[in-house]
Every structure is written in structure tokens, then in C-alpha cells.
PDB file of C-alpha atoms and ligand atoms in Angstrom:
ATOM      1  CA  UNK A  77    -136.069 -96.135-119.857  1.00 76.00           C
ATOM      2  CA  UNK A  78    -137.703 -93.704-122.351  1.00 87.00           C
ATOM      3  CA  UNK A  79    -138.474 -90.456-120.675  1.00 92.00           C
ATOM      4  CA  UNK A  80    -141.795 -89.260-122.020  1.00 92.00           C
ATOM      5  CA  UNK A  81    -143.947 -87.403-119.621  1.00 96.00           C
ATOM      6  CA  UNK A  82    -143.516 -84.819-117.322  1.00 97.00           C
ATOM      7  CA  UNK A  83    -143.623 -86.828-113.843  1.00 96.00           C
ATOM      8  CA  UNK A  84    -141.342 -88.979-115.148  1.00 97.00           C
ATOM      9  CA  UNK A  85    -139.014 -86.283-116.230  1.00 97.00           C
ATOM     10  CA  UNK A  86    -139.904 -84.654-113.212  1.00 98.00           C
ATOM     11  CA  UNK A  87    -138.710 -87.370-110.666  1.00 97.00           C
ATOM     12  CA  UNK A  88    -135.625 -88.324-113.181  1.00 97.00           C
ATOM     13  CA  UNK A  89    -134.500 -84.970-112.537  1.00 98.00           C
ATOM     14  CA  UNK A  90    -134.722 -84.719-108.724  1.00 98.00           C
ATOM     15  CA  UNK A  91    -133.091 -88.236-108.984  1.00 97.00           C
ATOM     16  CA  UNK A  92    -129.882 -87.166-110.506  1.00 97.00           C
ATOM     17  CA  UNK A  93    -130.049 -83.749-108.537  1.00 96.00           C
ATOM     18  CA  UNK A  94    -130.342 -85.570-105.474  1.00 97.00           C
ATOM     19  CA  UNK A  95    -127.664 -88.111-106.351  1.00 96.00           C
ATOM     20  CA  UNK A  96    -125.022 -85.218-107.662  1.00 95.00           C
ATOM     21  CA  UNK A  97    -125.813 -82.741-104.735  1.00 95.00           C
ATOM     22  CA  UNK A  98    -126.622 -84.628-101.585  1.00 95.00           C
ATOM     23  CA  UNK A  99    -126.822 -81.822 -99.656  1.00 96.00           C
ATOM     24  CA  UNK A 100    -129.804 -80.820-101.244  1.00 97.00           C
ATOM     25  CA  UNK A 101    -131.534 -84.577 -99.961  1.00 97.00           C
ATOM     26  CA  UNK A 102    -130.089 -84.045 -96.469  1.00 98.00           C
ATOM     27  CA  UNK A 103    -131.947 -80.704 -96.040  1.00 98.00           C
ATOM     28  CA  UNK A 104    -135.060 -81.996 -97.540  1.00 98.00           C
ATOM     29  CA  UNK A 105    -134.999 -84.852 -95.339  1.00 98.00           C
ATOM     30  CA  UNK A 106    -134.198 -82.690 -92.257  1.00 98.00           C
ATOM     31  CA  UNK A 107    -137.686 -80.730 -93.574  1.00 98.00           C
ATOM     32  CA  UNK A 108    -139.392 -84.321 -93.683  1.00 98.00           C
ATOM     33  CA  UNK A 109    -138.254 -84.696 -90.260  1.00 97.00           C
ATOM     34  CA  UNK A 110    -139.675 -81.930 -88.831  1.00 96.00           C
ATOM     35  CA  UNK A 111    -142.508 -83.031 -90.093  1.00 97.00           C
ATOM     36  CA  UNK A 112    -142.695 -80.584 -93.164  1.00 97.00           C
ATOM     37  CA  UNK A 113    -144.048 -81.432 -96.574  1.00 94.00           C
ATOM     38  CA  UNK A 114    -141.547 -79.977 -99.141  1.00 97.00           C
ATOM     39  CA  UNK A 115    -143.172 -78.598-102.079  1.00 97.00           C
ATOM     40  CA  UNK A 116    -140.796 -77.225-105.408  1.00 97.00           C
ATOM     41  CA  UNK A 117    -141.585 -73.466-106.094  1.00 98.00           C
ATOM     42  CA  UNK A 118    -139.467 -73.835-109.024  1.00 98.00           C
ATOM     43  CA  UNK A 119    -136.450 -75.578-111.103  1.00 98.00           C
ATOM     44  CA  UNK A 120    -133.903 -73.781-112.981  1.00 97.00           C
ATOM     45  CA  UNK A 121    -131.725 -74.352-115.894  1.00 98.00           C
ATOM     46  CA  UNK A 122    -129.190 -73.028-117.694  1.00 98.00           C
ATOM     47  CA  UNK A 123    -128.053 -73.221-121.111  1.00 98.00           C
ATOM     48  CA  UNK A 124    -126.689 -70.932-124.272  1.00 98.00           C
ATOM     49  CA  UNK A 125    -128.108 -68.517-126.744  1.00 98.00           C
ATOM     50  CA  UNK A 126    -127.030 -70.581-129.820  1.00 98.00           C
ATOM     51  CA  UNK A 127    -130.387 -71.414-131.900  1.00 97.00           C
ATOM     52  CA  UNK A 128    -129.768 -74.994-131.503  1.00 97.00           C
ATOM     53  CA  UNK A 129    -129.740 -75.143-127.466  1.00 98.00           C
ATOM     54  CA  UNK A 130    -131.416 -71.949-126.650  1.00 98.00           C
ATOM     55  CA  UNK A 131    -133.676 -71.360-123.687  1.00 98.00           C
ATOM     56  CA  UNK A 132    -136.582 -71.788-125.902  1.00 98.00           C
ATOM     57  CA  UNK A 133    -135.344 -75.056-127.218  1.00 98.00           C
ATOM     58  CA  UNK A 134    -135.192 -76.533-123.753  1.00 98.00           C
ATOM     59  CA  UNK A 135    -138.526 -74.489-122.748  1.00 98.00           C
ATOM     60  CA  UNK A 136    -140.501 -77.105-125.471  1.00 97.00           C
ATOM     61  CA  UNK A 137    -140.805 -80.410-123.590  1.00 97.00           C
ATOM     62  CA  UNK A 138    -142.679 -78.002-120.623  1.00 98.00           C
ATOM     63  CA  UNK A 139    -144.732 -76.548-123.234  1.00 98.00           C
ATOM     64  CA  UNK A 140    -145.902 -79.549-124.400  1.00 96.00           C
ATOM     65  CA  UNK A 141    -146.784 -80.284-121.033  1.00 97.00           C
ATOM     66  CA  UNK A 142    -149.238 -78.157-119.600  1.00 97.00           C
ATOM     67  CA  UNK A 143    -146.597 -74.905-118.749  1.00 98.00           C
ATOM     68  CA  UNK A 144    -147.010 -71.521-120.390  1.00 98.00           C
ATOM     69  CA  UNK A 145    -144.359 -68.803-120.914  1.00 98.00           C
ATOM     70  CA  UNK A 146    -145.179 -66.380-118.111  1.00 97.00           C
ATOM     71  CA  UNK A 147    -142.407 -63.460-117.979  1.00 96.00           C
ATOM     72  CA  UNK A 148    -139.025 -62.728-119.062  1.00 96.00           C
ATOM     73  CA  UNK A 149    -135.958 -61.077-116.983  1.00 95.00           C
ATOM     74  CA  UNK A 150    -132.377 -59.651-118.376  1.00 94.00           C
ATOM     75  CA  UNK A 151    -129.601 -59.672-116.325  1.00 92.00           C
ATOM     76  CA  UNK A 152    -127.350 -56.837-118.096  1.00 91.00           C
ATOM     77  CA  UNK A 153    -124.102 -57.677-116.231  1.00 88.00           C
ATOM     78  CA  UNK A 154    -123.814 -61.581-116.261  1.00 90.00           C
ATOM     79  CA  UNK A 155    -125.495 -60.635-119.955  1.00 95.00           C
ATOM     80  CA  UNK A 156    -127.753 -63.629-119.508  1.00 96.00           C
ATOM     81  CA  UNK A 157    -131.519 -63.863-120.502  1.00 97.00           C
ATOM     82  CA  UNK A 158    -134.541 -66.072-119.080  1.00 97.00           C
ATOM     83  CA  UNK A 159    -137.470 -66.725-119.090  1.00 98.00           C
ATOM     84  CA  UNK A 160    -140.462 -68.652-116.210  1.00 97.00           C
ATOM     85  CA  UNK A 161    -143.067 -70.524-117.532  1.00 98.00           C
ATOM     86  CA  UNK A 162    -145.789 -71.686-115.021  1.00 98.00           C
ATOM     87  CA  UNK A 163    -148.311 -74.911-115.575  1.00 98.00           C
ATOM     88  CA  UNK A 164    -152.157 -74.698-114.987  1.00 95.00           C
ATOM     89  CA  UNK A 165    -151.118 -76.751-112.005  1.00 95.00           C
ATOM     90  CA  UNK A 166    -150.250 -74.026-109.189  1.00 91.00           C
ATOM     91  CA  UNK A 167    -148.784 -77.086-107.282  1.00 93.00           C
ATOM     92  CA  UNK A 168    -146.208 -78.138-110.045  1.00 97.00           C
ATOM     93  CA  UNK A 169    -143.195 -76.141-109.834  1.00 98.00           C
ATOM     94  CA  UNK A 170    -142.921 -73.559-112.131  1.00 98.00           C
ATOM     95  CA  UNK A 171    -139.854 -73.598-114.657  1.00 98.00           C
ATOM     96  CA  UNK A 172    -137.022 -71.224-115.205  1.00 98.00           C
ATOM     97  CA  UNK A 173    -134.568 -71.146-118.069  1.00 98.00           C
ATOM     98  CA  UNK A 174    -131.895 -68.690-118.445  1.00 98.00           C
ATOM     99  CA  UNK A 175    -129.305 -68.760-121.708  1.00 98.00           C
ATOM    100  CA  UNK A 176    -126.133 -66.972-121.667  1.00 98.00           C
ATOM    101  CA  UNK A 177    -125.512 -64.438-124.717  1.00 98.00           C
ATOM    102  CA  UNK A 178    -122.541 -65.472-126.564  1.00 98.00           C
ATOM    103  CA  UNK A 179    -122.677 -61.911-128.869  1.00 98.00           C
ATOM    104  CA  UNK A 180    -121.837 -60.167-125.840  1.00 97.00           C
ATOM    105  CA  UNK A 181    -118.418 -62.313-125.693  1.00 98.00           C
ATOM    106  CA  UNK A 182    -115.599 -61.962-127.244  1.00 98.00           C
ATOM    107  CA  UNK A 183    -114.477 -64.321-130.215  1.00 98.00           C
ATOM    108  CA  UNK A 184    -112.563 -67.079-128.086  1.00 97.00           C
ATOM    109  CA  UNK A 185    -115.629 -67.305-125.543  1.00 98.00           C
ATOM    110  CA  UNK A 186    -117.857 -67.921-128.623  1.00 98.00           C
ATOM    111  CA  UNK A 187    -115.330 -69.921-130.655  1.00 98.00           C
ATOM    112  CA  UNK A 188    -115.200 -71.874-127.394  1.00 98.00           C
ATOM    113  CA  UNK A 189    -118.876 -72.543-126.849  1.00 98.00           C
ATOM    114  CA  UNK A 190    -119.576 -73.046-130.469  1.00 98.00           C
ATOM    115  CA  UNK A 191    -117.398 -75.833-130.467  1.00 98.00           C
ATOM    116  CA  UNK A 192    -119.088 -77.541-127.727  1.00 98.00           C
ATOM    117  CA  UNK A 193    -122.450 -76.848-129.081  1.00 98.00           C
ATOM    118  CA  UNK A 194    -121.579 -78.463-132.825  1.00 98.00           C
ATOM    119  CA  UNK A 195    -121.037 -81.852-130.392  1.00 98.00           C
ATOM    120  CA  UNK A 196    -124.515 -82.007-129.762  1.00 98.00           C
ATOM    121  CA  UNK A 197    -126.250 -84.826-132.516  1.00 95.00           C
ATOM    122  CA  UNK A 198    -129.649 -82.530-133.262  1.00 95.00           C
ATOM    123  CA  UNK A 199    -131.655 -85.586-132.710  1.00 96.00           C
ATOM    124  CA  UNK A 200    -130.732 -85.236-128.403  1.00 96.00           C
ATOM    125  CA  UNK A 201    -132.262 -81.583-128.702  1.00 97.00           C
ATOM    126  CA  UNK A 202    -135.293 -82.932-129.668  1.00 96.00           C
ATOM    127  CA  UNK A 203    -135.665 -85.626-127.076  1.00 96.00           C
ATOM    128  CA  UNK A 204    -138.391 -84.710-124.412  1.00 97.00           C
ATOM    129  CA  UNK A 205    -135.558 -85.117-121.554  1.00 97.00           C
ATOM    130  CA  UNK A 206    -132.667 -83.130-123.263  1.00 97.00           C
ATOM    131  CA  UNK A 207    -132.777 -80.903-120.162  1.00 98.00           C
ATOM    132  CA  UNK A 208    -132.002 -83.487-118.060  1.00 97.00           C
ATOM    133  CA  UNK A 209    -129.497 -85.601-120.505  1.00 96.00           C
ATOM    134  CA  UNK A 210    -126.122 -84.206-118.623  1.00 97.00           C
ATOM    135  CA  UNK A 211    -123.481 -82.871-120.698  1.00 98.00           C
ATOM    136  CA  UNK A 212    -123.655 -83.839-124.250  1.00 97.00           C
ATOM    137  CA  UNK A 213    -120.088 -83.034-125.155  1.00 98.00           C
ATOM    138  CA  UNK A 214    -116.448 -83.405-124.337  1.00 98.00           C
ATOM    139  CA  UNK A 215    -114.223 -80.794-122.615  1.00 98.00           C
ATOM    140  CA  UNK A 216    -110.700 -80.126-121.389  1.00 98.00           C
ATOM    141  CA  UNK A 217    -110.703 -79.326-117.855  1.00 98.00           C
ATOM    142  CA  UNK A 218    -108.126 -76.391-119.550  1.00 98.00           C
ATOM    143  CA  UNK A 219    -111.111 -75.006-121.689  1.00 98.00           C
ATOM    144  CA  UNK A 220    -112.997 -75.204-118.484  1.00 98.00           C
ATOM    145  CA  UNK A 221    -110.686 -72.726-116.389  1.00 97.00           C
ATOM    146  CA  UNK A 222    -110.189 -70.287-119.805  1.00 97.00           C
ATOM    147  CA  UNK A 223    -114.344 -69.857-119.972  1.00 97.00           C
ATOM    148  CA  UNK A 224    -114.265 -69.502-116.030  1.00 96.00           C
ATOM    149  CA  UNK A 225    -112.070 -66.699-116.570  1.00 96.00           C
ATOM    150  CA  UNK A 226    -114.688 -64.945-118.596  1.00 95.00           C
ATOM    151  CA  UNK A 227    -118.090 -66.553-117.039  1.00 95.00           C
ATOM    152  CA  UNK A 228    -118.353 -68.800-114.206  1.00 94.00           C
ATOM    153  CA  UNK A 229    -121.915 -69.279-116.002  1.00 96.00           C
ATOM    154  CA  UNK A 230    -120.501 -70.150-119.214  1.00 97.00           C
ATOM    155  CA  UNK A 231    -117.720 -72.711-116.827  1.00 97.00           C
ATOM    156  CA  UNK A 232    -120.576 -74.325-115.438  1.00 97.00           C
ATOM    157  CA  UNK A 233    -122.714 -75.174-118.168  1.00 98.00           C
ATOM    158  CA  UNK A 234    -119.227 -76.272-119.952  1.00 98.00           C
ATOM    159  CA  UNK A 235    -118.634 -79.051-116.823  1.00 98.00           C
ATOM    160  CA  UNK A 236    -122.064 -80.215-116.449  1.00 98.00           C
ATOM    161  CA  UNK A 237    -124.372 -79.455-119.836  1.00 98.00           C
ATOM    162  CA  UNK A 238    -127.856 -79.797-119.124  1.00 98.00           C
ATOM    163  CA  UNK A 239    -129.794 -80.778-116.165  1.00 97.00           C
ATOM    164  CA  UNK A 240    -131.410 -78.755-113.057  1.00 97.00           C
ATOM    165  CA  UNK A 241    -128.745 -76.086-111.703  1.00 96.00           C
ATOM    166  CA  UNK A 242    -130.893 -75.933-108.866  1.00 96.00           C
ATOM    167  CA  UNK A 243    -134.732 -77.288-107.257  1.00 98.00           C
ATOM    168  CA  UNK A 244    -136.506 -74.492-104.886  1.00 98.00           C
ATOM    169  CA  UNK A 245    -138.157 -75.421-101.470  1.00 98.00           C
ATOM    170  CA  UNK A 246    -141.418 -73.000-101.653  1.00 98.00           C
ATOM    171  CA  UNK A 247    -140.736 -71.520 -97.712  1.00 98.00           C
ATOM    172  CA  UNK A 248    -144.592 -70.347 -97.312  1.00 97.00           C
ATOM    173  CA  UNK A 249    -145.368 -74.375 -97.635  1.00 97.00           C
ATOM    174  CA  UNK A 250    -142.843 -75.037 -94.507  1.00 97.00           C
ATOM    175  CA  UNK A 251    -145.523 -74.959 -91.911  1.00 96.00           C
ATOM    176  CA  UNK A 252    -142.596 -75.352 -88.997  1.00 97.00           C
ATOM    177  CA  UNK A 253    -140.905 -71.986 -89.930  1.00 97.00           C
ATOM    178  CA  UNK A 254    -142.131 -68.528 -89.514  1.00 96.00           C
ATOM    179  CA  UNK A 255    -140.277 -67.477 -92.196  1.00 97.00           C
ATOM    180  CA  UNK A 256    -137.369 -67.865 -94.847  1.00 98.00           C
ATOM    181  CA  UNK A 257    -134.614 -66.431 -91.970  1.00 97.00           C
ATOM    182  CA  UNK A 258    -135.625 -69.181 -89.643  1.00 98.00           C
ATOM    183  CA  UNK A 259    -134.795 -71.801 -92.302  1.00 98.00           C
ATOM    184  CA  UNK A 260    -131.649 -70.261 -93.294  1.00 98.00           C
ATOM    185  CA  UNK A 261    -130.752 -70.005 -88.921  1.00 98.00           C
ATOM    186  CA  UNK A 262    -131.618 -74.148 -89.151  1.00 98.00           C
ATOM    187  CA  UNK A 263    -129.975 -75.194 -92.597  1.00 97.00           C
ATOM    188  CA  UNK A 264    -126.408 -73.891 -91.054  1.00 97.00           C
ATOM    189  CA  UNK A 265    -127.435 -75.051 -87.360  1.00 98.00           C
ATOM    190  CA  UNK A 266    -126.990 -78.321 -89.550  1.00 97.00           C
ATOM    191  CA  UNK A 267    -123.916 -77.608 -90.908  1.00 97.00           C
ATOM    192  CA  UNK A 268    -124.443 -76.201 -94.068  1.00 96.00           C
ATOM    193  CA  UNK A 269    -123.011 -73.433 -95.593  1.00 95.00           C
ATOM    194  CA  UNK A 270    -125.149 -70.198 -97.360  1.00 95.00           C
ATOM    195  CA  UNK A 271    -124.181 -68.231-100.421  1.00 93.00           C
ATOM    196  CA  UNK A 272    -123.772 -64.765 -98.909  1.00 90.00           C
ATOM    197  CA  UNK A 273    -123.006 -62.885-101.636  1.00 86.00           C
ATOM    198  CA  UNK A 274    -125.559 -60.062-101.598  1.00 83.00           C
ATOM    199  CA  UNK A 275    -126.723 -60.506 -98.105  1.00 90.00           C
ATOM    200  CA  UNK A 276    -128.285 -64.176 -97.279  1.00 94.00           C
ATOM    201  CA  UNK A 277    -131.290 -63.312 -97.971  1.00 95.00           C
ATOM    202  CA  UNK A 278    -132.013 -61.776-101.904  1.00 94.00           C
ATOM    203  CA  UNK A 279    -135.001 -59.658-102.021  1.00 93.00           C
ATOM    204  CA  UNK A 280    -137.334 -58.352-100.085  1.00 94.00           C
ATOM    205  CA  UNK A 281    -141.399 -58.492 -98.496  1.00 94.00           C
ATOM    206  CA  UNK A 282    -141.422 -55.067-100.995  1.00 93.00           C
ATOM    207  CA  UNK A 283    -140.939 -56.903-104.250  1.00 93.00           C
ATOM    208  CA  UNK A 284    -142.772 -59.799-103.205  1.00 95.00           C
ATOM    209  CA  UNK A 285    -139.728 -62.639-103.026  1.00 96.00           C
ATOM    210  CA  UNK A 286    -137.546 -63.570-100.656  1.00 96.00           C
ATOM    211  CA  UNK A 287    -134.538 -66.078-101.792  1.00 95.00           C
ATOM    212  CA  UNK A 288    -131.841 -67.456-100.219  1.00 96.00           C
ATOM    213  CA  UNK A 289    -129.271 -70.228-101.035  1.00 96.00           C
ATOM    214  CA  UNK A 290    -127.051 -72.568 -99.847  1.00 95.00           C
ATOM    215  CA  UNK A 291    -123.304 -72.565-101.629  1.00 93.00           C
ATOM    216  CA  UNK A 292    -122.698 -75.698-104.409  1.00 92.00           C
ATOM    217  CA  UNK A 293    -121.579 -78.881-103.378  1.00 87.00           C
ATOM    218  CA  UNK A 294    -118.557 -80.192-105.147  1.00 93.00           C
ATOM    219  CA  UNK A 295    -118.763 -82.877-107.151  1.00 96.00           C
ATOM    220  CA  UNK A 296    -115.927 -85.007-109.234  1.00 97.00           C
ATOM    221  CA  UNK A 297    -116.287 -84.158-112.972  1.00 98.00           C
ATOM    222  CA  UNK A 298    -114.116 -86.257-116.002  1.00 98.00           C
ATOM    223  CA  UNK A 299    -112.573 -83.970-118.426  1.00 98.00           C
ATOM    224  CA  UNK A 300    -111.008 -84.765-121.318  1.00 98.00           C
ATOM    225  CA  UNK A 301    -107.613 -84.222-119.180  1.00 97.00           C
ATOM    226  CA  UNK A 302    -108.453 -85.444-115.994  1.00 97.00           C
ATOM    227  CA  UNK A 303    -110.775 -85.868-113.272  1.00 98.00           C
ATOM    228  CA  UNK A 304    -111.315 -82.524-111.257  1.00 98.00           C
ATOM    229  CA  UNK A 305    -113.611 -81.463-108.139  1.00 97.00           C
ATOM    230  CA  UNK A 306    -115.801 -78.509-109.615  1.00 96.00           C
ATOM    231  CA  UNK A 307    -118.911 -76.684-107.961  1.00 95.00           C
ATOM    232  CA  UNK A 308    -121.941 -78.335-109.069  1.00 94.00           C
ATOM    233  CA  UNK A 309    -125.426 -77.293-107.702  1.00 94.00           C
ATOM    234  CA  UNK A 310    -126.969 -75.818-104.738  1.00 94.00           C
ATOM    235  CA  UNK A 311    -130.603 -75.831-102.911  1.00 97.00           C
ATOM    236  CA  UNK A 312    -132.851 -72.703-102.938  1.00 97.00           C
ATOM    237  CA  UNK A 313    -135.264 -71.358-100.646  1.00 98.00           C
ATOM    238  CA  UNK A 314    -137.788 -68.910-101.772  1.00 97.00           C
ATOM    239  CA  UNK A 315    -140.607 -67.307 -99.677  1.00 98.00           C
ATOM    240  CA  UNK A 316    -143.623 -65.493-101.965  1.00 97.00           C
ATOM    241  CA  UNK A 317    -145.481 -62.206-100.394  1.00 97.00           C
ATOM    242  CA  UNK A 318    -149.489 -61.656-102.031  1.00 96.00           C
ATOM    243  CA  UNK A 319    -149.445 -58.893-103.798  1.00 94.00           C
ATOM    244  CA  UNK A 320    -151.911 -55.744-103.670  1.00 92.00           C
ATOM    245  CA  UNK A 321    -154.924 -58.329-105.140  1.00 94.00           C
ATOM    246  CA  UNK A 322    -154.140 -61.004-102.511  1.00 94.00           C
ATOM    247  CA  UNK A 323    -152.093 -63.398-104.782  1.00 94.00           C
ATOM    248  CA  UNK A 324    -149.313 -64.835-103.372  1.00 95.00           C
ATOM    249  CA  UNK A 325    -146.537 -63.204-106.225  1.00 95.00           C
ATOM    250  CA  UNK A 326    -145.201 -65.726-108.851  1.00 95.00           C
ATOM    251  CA  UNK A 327    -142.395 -64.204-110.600  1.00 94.00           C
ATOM    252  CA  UNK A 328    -138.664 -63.520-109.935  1.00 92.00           C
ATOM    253  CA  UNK A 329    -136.870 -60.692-109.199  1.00 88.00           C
ATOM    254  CA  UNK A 330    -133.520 -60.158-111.192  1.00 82.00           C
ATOM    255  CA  UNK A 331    -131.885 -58.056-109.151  1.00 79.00           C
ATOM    256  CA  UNK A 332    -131.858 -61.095-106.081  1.00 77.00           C
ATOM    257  CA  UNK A 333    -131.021 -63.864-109.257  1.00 77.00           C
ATOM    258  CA  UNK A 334    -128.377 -61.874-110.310  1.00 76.00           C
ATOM    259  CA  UNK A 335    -126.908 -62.829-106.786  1.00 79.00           C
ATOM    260  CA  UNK A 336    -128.164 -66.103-106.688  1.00 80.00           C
ATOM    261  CA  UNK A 337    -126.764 -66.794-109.579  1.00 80.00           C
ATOM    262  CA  UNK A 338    -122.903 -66.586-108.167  1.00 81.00           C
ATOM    263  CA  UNK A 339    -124.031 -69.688-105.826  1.00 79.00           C
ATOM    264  CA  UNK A 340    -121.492 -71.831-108.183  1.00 80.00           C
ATOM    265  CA  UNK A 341    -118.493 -69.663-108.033  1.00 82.00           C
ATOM    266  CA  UNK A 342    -115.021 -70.895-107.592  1.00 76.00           C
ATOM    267  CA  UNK A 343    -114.438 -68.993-104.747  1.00 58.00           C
ATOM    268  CA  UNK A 344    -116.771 -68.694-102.226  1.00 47.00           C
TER     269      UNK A 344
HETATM  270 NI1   NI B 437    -133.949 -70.002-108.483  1.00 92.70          NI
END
């Protein structure tokens, strides 16, 4: 099936998410239960600074569809840069794209990535579901542990290429929580386990987002050399506070990201 608008994009994505991290449909379905509608504050991708791939590359299928680039964020010592883009839509989840700068590597990281980049047929770049199209290259599971060394970013994006790293239950939707710790208190009441790194919860009412995670499933990736169990994606909660004009806020705050971020380490 020819992806070529955004719901469709938009439910092929959850699809595979779902599918690849079924934690992430066992605690929305635990919401359904409960009787809670679960709406998607936002989805986020990764992907690399190389002109051909490149955050704004990825950004153009969104464009086209109704999204605008909102803000930008750096995040100096993971030496990654994003950027959100929101659609005219408040109720479609707004989109975040981060890209990890290769110049700030050293010569074997880049060496490394460039390879896998010089994979990708241009043709796939263009198509309006490359962010979704999995990992368009091969890799060792060897190459995989030498980037992790360096960046468990660069790792991930090595294992898995391109699709959502993670979707974002919007907390003030939740209408059977008070708030983003009483979520957190039921999502491990059900077994599951939070990234802590940070503190559980990343942020706070005084910048206007509150964000918490739960730590990546594992998932069985093929490598070149073998088959191995890798972290693959988590679930994210994030709770909004209005700012001084009485609008709920709609950005992100790097400083909780930064943390959020370390949600697919090895070793949690
Ligand atoms: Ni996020």
C-alpha cells in the first residue's frame, strides 16, 4: 500500500510502534479501560545531520501536510539538534525531529555513519513515509556496539533507521488522573518499569512541561552477524501547564529531553 497522506502515515506509524513495542499498546489499552480517551501530544524521531537524511529532510512530508516549524532546541552534551513543528490542527500531535551532529564526532563515528547513510537509494528520502520506512541499510551488530560506545543515539538509529522513537500520551487529556505522578504510580502498579534517570518526572509546573517515561522494550533486531535483543522504543507521558496568557504551553524543554532521551540506554 502506497502511503500518501498524513492519517495514513499517521496510523502506519502507531501500527508498527505498537507491533515493535507492545508495552506501549498495553498501557494505552489500560487508559481505554479506565475509560480514558488517549490523545498523542507528540511523536518523535530521530535521525542524522548528513544533508541527505537530515531533520529537515524527514520534517518535509509534515510540511506538506498542514504542520509548521514551530521552535528549535540544542542539546550541547548528546550534541544533537531538533526541531517541533505543530499542525493548524491543535488535536493532531505535534512532531519532533532531532538529528545527531556527526562534526562533533570523531572520524570513525562519521566514517561509520557515512557509510550507512551512502546505503540509502535517494529516491526512499523522497518518499512521503521515509520516516516510517525502518532501517534502510545493513549493519554488523559489531558496528552497532563500536557507535554505542560513542552514542547510544547514534547505536539506536544504527539498529532501527527511521520510524517513531517514541508516541506521547498528552496527560491533561487523561480525565481519570489528577496528574502526570498518578499515571506514572499506575503504569508500574501494572508492572512496568520508568526511566529514572533524572528523577521520574523531567520538568517542572515552572517551565510549563512535565515528562516522564517508561524504559524501552527490547526487541530482536537482524544484523548482518546475527540476531541480537537491543532496546527499541518507549511510551511518553507529558502533562502541559498554561502559561502567563492562559495557553496551555506547546513546546519542549531540553533540559527534561536531554534525560528523556537516555530512555534507550543499554543499561538501565
Ligand atoms: Ni518526547
Amino acid at each position: 500500500m502506497v502511503i500518501a497522506t498524513l492519517p495514513d502515515l499517521l496510523d502506519k506509524m502507531w501500527r508498527d510502534y505498537a507491533t515493535m513495542n507492545p508495552q506501549a499498546l498495553k498501557i494505552h489499552n489500560l487508559f481505554l479501560e479506565r475509560g480514558d480517551q488517549v490523545q498523542n501530544d507528540h511523536i518523535a524521531f530521530r535521525t542524522f545531520n548528513h544533508p541527505k537524511v537530515s531533520v529537515d529532510v524527514l520534517a518535509n512530508p509534515f510540511l506538506e501536510s498542514g504542520y509548521t516549524y514551530r521552535q528549535d532546541y540544542h542539546f550541547t552534551e548528546k550534541k544533537l539538534y531538533a526541531k517541533h513543528f505543530e499542525h493548524t490542527d491543535a488535536q493532531m500531535p505535534k512532531i519532533f525531529i532531532s538529528e545527531l551532529k556527526l562534526e562533533e564526532f570523531d572520524e570513525d563515528v562519521q566514517n561509520t555513519v557515512n557509510q550507512l547513510v551512502d546505503q540509502v537509494p535517494d529516491y526512499i528520502t523522497q518518499q512521503f513515509d521515509f520516516c516510517s520506512k525502518g532501517r534502510p541499510w545493513e549493519v554488523s551488530y559489531e558496528t552497532y556496539k563500536k557507535l554505542q560506545q560513542k552514542s547510544e543515539y547514534a547505536a539506536w538509529m544504527a539498529a532501527h533507521g527511521y520510524r517513531p522513537n517514541h508516541f506521547t500520551v498528552f496527560v491533561n487529556a487523561l480525565t481519570s488522573f489528577d496528574d502526570i505522578r498518578e499515571v506514572n504510580k499506575f503504569i508500574k502498579q501494572n508492572g512496568f518499569k520508568m526511566n529514572d534517570s533524572g528523577g521520574e518526572v523531567k520538568g517542572s509546573k515552572e517551565v510549563y512541561l512535565e515528562q516522564s517515561s517508561t524504559l524501552a522494550d527490547t526487541v530482536e533486531v537482524d544484523f548482518s552477524d546475527g540476531t541480537r535483543s537491543v532496546p527499541a522504543c518507549y511510551y511518553e507521558f507529558a502533562q502541559r501547564y498554561p502559561q502567563s496568557d492562559g495557553e496551555l504551553y506547546q513546546g519542549f524543554v531540553a533540559k527534561s529531553a536531554d534525560k528523556i532521551f537516555e530512555s534507550t540506554n543499554k543499561n538501565q
